[in-house]
GROMACS .gro file of C-alpha atoms in nm:
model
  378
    1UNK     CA    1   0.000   0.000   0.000
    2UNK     CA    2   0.144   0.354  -0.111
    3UNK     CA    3   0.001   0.672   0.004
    4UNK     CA    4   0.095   0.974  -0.150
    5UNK     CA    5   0.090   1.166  -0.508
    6UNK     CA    6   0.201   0.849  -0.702
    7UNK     CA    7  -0.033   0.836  -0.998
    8UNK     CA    8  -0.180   0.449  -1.120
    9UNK     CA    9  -0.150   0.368  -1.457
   10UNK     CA   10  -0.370   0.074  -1.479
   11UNK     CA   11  -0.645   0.134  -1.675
   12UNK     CA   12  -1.001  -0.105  -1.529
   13UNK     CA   13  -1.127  -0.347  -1.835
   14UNK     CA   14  -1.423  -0.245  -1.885
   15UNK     CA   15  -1.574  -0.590  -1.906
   16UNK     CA   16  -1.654  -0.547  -1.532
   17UNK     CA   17  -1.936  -0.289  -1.589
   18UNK     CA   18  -2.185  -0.466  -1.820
   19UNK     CA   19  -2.325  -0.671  -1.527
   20UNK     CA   20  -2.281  -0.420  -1.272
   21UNK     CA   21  -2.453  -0.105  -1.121
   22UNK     CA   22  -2.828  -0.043  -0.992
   23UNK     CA   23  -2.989   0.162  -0.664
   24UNK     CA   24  -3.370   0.312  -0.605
   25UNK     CA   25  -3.597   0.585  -0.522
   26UNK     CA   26  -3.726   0.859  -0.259
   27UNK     CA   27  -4.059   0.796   0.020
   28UNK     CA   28  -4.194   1.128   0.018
   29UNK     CA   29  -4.297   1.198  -0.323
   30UNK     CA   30  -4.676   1.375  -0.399
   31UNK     CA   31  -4.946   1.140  -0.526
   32UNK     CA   32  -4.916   1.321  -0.887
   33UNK     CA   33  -4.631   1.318  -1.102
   34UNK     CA   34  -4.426   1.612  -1.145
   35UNK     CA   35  -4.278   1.787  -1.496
   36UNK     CA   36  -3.918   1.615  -1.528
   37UNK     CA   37  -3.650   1.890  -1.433
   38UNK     CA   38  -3.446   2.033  -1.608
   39UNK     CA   39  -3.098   1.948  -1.570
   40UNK     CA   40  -2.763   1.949  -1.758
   41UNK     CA   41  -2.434   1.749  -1.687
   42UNK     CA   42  -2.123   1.980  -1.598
   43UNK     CA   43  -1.786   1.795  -1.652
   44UNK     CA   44  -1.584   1.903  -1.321
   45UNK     CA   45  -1.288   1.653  -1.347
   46UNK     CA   46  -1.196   1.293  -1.526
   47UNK     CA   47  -1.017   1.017  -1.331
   48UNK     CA   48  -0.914   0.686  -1.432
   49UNK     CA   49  -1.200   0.449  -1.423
   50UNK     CA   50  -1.404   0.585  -1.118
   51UNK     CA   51  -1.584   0.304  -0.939
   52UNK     CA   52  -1.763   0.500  -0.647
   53UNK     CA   53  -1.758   0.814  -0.488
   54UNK     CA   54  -1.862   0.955  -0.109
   55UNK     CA   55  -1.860   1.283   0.061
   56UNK     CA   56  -1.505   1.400   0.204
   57UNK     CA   57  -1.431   1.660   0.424
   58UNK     CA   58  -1.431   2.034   0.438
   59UNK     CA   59  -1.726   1.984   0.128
   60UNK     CA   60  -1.506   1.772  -0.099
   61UNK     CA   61  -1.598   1.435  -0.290
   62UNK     CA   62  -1.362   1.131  -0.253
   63UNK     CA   63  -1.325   0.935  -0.599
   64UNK     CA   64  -1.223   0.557  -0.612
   65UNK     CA   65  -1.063   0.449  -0.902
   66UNK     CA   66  -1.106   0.102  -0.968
   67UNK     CA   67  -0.701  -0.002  -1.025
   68UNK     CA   68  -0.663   0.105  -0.676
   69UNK     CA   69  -0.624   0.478  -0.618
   70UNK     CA   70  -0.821   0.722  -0.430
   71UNK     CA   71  -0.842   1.114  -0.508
   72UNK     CA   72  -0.977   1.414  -0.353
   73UNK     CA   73  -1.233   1.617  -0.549
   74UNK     CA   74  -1.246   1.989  -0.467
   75UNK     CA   75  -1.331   2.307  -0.662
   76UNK     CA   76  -0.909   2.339  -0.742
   77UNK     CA   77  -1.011   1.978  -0.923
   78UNK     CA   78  -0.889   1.620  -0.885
   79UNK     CA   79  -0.580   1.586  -0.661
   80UNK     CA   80  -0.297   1.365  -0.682
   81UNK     CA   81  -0.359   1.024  -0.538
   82UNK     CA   82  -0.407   1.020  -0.158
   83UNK     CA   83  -0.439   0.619  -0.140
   84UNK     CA   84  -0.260   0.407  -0.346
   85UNK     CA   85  -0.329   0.019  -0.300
   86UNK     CA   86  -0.303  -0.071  -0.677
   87UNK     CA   87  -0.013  -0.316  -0.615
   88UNK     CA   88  -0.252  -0.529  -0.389
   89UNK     CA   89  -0.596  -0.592  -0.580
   90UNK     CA   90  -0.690  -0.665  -0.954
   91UNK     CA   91  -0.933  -0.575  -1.236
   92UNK     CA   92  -0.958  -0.914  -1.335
   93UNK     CA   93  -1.342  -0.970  -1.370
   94UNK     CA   94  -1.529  -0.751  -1.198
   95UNK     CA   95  -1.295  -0.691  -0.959
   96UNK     CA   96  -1.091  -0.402  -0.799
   97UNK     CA   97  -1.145  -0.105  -0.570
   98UNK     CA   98  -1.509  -0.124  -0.545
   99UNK     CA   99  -1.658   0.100  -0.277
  100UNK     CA  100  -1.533   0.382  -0.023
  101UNK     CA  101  -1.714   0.553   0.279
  102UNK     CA  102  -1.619   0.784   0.572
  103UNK     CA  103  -1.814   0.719   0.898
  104UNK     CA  104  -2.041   0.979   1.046
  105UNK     CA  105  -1.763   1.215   1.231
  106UNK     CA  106  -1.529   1.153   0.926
  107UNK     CA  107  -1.308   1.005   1.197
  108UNK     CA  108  -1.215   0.675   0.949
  109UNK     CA  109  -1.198   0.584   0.617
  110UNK     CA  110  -1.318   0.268   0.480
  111UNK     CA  111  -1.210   0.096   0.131
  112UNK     CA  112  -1.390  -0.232  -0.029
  113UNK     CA  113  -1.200  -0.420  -0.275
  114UNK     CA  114  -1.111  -0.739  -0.387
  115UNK     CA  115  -0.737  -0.846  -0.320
  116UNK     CA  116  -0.513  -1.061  -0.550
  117UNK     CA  117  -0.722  -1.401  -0.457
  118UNK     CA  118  -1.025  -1.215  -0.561
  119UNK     CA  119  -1.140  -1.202  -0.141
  120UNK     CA  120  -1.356  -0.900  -0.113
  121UNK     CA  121  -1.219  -0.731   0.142
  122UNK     CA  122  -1.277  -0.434   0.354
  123UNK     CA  123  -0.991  -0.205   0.582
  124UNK     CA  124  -1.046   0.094   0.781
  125UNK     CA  125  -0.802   0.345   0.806
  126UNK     CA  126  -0.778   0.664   1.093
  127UNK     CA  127  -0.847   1.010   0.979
  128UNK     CA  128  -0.677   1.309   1.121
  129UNK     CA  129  -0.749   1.656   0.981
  130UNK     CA  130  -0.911   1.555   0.699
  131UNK     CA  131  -0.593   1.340   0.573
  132UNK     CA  132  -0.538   0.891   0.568
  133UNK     CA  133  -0.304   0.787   0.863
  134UNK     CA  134  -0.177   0.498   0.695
  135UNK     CA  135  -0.036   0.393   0.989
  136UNK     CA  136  -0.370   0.269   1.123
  137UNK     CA  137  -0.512   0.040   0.863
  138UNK     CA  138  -0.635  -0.273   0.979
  139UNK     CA  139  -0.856  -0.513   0.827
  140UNK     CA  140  -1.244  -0.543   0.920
  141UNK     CA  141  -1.379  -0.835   0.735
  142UNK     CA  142  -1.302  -1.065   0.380
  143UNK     CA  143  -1.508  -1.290   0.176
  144UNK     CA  144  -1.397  -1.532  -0.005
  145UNK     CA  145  -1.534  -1.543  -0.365
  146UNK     CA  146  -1.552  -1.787  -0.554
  147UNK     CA  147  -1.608  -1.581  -0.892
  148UNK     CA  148  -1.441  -1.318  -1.053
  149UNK     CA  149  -1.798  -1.136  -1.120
  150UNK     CA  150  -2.085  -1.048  -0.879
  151UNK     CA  151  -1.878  -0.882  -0.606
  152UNK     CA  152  -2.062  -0.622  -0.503
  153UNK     CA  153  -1.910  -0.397  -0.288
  154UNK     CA  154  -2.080  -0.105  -0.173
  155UNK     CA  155  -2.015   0.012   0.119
  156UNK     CA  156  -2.208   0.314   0.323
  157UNK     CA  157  -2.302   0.425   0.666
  158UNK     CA  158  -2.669   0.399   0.732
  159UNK     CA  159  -2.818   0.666   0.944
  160UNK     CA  160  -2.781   0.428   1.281
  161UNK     CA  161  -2.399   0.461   1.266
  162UNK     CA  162  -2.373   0.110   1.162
  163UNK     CA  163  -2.112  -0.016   0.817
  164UNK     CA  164  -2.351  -0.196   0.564
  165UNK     CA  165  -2.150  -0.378   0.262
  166UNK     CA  166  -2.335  -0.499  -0.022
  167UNK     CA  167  -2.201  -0.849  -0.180
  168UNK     CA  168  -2.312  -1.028  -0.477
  169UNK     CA  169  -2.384  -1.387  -0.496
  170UNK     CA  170  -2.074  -1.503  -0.587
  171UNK     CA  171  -2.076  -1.505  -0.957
  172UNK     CA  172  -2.105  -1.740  -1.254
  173UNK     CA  173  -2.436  -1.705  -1.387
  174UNK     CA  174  -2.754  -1.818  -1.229
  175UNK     CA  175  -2.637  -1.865  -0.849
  176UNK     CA  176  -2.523  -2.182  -0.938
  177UNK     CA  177  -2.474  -2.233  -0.534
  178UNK     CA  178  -2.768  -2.084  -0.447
  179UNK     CA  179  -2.614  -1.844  -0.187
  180UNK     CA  180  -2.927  -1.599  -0.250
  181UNK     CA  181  -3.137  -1.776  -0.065
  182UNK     CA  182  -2.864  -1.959   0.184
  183UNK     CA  183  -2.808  -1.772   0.507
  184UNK     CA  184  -2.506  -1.935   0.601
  185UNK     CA  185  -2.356  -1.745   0.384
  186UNK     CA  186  -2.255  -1.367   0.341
  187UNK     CA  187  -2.266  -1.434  -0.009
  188UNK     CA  188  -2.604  -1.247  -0.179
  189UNK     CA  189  -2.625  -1.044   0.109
  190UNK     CA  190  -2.654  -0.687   0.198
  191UNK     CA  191  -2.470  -0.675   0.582
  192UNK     CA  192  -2.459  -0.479   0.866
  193UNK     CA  193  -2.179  -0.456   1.093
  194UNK     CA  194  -2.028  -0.232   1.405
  195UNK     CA  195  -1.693  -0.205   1.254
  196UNK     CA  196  -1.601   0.018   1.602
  197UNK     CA  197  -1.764  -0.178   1.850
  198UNK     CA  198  -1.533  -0.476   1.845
  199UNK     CA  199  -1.228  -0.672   1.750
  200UNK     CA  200  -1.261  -0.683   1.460
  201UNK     CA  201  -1.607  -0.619   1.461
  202UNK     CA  202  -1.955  -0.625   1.680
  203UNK     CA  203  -2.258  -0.723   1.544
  204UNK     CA  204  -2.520  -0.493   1.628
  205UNK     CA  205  -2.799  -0.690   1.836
  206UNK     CA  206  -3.089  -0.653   1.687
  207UNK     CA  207  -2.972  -0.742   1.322
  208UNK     CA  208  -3.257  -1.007   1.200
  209UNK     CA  209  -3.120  -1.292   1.190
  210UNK     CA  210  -2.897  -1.281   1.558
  211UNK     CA  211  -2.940  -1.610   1.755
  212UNK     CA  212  -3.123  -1.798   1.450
  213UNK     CA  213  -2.976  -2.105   1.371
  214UNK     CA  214  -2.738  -2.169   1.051
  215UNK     CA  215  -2.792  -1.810   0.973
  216UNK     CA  216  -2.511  -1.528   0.986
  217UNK     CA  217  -2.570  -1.285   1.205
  218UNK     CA  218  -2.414  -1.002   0.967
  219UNK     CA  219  -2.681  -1.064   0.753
  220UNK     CA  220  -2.951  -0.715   0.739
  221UNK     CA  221  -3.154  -0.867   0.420
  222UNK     CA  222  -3.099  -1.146   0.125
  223UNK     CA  223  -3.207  -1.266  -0.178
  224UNK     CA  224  -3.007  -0.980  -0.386
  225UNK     CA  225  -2.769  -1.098  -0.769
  226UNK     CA  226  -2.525  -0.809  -0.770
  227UNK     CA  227  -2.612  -0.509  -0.541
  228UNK     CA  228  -2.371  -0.322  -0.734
  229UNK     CA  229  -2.442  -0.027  -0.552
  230UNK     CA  230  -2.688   0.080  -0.305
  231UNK     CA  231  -2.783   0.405  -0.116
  232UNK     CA  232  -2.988   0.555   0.242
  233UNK     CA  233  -3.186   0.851   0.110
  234UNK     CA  234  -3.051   1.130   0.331
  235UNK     CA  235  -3.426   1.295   0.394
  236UNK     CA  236  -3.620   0.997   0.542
  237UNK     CA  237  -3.294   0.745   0.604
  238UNK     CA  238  -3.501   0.461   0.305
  239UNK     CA  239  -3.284   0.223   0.179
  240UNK     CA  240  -3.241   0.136  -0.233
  241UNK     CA  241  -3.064  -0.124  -0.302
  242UNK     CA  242  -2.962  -0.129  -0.739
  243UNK     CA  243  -2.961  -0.537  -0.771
  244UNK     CA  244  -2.868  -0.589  -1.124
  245UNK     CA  245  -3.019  -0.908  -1.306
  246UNK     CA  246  -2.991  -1.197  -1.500
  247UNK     CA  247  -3.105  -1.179  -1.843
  248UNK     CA  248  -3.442  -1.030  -1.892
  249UNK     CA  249  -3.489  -0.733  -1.589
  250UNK     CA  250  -3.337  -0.506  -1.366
  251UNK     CA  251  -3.462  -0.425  -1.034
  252UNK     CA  252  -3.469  -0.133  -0.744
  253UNK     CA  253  -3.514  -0.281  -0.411
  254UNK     CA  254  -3.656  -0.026  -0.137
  255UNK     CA  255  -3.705  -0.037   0.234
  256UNK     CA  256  -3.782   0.200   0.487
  257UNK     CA  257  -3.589   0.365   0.748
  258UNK     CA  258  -3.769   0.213   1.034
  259UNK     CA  259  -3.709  -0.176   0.877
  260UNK     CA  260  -3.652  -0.402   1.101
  261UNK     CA  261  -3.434  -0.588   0.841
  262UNK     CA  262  -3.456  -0.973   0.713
  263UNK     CA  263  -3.628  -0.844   0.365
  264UNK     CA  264  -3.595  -1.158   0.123
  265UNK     CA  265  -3.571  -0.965  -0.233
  266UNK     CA  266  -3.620  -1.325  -0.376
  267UNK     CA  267  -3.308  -1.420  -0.599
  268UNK     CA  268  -3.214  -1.698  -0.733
  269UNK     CA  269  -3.573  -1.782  -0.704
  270UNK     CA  270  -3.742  -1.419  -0.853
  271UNK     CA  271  -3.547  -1.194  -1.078
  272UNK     CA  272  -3.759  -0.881  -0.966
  273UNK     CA  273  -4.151  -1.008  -0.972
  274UNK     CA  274  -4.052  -1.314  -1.223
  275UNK     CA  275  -3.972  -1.672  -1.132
  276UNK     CA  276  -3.635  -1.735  -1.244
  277UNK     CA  277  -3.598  -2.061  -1.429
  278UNK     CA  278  -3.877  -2.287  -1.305
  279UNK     CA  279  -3.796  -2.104  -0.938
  280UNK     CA  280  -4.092  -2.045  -0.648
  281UNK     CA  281  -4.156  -1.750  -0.549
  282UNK     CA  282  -4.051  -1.746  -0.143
  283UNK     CA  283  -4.374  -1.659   0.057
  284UNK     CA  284  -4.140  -1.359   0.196
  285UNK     CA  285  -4.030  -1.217  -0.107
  286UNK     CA  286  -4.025  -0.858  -0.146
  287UNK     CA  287  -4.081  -0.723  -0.491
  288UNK     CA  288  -3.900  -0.478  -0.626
  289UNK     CA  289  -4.030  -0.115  -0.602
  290UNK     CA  290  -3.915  -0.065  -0.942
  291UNK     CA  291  -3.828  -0.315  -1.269
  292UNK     CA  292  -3.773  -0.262  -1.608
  293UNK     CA  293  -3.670  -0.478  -1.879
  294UNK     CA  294  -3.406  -0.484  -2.185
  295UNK     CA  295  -3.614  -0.469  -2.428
  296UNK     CA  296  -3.607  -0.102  -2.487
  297UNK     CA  297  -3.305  -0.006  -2.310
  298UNK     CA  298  -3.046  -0.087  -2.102
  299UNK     CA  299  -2.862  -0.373  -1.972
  300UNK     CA  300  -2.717  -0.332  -1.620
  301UNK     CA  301  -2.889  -0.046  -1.377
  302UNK     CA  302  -2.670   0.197  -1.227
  303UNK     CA  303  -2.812   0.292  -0.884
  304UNK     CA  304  -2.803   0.648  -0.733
  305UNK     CA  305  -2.953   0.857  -0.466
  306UNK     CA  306  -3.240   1.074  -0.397
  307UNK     CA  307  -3.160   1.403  -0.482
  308UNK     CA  308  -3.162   1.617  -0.157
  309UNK     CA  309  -2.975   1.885  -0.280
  310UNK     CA  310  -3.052   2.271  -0.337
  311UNK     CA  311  -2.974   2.321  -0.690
  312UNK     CA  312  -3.279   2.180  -0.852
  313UNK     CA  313  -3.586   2.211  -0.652
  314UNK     CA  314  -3.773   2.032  -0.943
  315UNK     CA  315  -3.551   1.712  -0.848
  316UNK     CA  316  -3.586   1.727  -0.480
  317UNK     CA  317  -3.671   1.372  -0.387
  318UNK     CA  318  -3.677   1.164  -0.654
  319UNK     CA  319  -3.448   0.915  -0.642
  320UNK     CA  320  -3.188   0.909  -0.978
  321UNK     CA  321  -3.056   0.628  -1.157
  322UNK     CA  322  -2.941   0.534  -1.504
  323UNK     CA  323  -2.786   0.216  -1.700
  324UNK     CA  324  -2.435   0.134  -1.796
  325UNK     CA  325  -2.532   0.006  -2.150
  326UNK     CA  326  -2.840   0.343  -2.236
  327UNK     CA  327  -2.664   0.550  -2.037
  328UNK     CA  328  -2.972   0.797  -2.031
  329UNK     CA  329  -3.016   0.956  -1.647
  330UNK     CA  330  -3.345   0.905  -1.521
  331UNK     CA  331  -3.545   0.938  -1.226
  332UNK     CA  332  -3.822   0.785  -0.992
  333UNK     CA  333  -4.061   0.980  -0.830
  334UNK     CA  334  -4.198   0.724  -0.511
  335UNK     CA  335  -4.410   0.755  -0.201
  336UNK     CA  336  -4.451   0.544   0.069
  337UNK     CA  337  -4.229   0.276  -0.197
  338UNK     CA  338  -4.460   0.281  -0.467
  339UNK     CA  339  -4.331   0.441  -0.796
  340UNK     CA  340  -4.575   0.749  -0.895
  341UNK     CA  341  -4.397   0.855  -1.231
  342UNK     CA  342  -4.083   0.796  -1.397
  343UNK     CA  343  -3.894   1.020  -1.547
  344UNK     CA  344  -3.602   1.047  -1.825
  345UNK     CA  345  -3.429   1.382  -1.745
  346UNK     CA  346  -3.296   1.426  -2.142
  347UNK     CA  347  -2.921   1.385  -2.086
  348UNK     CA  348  -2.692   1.083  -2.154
  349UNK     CA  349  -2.394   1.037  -1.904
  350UNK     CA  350  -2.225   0.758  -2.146
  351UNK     CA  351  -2.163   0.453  -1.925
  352UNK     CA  352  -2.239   0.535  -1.609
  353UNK     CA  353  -2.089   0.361  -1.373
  354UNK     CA  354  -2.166   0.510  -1.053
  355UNK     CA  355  -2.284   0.811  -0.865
  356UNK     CA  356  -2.185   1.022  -0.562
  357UNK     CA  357  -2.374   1.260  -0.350
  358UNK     CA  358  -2.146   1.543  -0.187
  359UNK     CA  359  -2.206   1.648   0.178
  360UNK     CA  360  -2.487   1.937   0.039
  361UNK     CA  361  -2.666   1.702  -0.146
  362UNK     CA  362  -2.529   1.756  -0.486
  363UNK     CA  363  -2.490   1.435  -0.748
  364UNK     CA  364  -2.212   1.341  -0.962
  365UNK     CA  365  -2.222   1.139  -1.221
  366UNK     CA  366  -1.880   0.891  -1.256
  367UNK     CA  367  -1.844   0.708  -1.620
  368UNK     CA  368  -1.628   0.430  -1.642
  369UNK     CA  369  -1.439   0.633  -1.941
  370UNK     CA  370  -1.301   0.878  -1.647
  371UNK     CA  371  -1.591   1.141  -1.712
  372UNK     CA  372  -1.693   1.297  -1.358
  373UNK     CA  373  -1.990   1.504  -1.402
  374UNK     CA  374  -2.233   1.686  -1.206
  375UNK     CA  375  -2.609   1.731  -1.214
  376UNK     CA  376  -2.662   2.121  -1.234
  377UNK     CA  377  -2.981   2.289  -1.329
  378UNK     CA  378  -3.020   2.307  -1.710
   0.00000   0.00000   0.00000
């Protein structure tokens, strides 16, 4: 691991994006759909295949680069590296450095990635005065994988404090394992960890499924392909989870703030509100709050956020997504879960990869070709 201004020059195969990507919506929509706003993309920097994105401090954006590097975003533009961990992961598959995140006081600084053996992994680093003490890092939890595709590896800070990490099923096609559905796994999962409260870990006690038997107690909900990435809508604390599918659709997964957790979202059984291959619908499955299929667009959704900013009061909470294939952005307008109009907001991002929300509520839009834009009024 290198920290400093060295500059990677590994550039991310872009194989990994076609089955990635995915999120969902906002709760507190009106009834009646609202005229689309108008909004235009404003190129503000380009980085070398930007994987995720997360709000830094004194109002900057941190970018992860998928060969390993992490850079500052500010109005001066992208810095030099600040983390460097290229020489220890790999963009084999869908691999790399997946998924970054601060905790609440910006106090640490968490990376997801896959290492050389493909274990998704994720390390926590101190923070002191807005800079990486490298001298702190220490590893909070790996997964083995026994794919190079369907990683995952979101990471974010819901609004209790607690680390949730989003991991795929474990790749090849079809859960040939059927880890979706298998609790004693992590595999398929969407977790939820205390990464402060113990060595190297606590498990916060009333996660769902602590004290069952042959289930991990990690484990928040289940049943998800490839949460590529997921998000907590800042005004209400919701949860959308982007799972990307199969073949045939792509879903948004919702919950609300005040879920107890242990939501089944159905796969390998269900690709969104479809049996999958001769599968049985689980009598707990919860469908997806939002599916569309590939028929007209699309091949692998790119999650986002609900738009809390300032900038475009037409926007304010409706949860924005797009596609890595269409590349179109688009947004949902939801209440209470339910999608009350859908809207395509007339601007193309190219592959879109990711997004990232700054500390004001602002979105960026990150494109696997380097292109960091963000969402301004038109």
């Amino acid at each position: 691991m290198r920290v400093g201004t060295r500059s990677s020059a590994i550039v991310g195969t872009i194989a990994l994006l076609a089955s990635l990507a995915l999120t969902t919506a906002s709760a507190d929509e009106p009834a009646s759909p609202r005229q689309a706003a108008k909004i235009t993309l404003k190129n503000v920097a380009t980085a070398q295949n930007p994987t995720a994105g997360t709000a830094g401090p004194g109002g900057t954006v941190w970018i992860a680069e998928r060969p390993g590097t992490v850079r500052v975003l500010s109005d001066r533009g992208l810095s030099q590296p600040v983390l460097d961990i290229t020489n220890e992961t790999t963009t084999d598959g869908e691999r790399g450095l997946l998924g970054i995140a601060f905790d609440k006081r910006m106090a640490h600084f968490y990376i997801s990635y896959t290492d050389l053996e493909g274990t998704s992994t994720v390390d926590e680093f101190a923070v002191r005065n807005g800079k990486i003490r490298p001298e702190t890092r220490r590893t909070v939890i790996t997964q083995t994988q026994p794919y190079a595709n369907h990683n995952g590896g979101d990471i974010k800070f819901g609004p209790d404090g607690y680390l949730y990490i989003a991991l795929g099923d474990g790749g090849s096609g079809g859960d040939p394992h059927g880890n979706g559905q298998n609790l004693d796994t992590l595999l398929g999962k969407l977790l939820r960890i205390d990464p402060r409260g113990g060595t190297p870990y606590a498990i916060p006690r009333d996660n769902p499924f602590v004290n069952v038997p042959n289930a991990k107690d990690e484990i928040w909900s289940y049943g998800l392909r490839n949460p590529w990435r997921f998000s907590f809508d800042s005004g209400t604390g919701d949860i959308f989870i982007g799972d990307v599918g199969q073949n045939d659709w792509e879903e948004i997964d919702w919950a609300r703030a005040n879920s107890k957790g242990g939501e089944n979202y159905g796969w390998g059984q269900m690709e969104g509100t479809h049996t999958f291959r001769g599968g049985t619908e689980p009598a707990n499955h919860v469908p997806p709050a939002f599916e569309y299929d590939r028929t007209n667009f699309g091949c692998s959704v790119t999650g986002g956020f609900v738009y809390r900013g300032k900038s475009i009061p037409a926007l304010k909470g409706q949860y924005v997504y797009s596609d890595y294939c269409d590349g179109t952005i688009r947004s949902l307008s939801l209440r209470n879960g339910k999608v009350t109009g859908t809207n395509d907001l007339g601007v193309n991002g190219g592959e879109v990869i990711s997004f990232a929300q700054g500390g004001k509520g602002e979105l960026y839009v990150l494109a696997i070709n380097g292109t960091i834009s963000r969402i301004d009024p038109a």
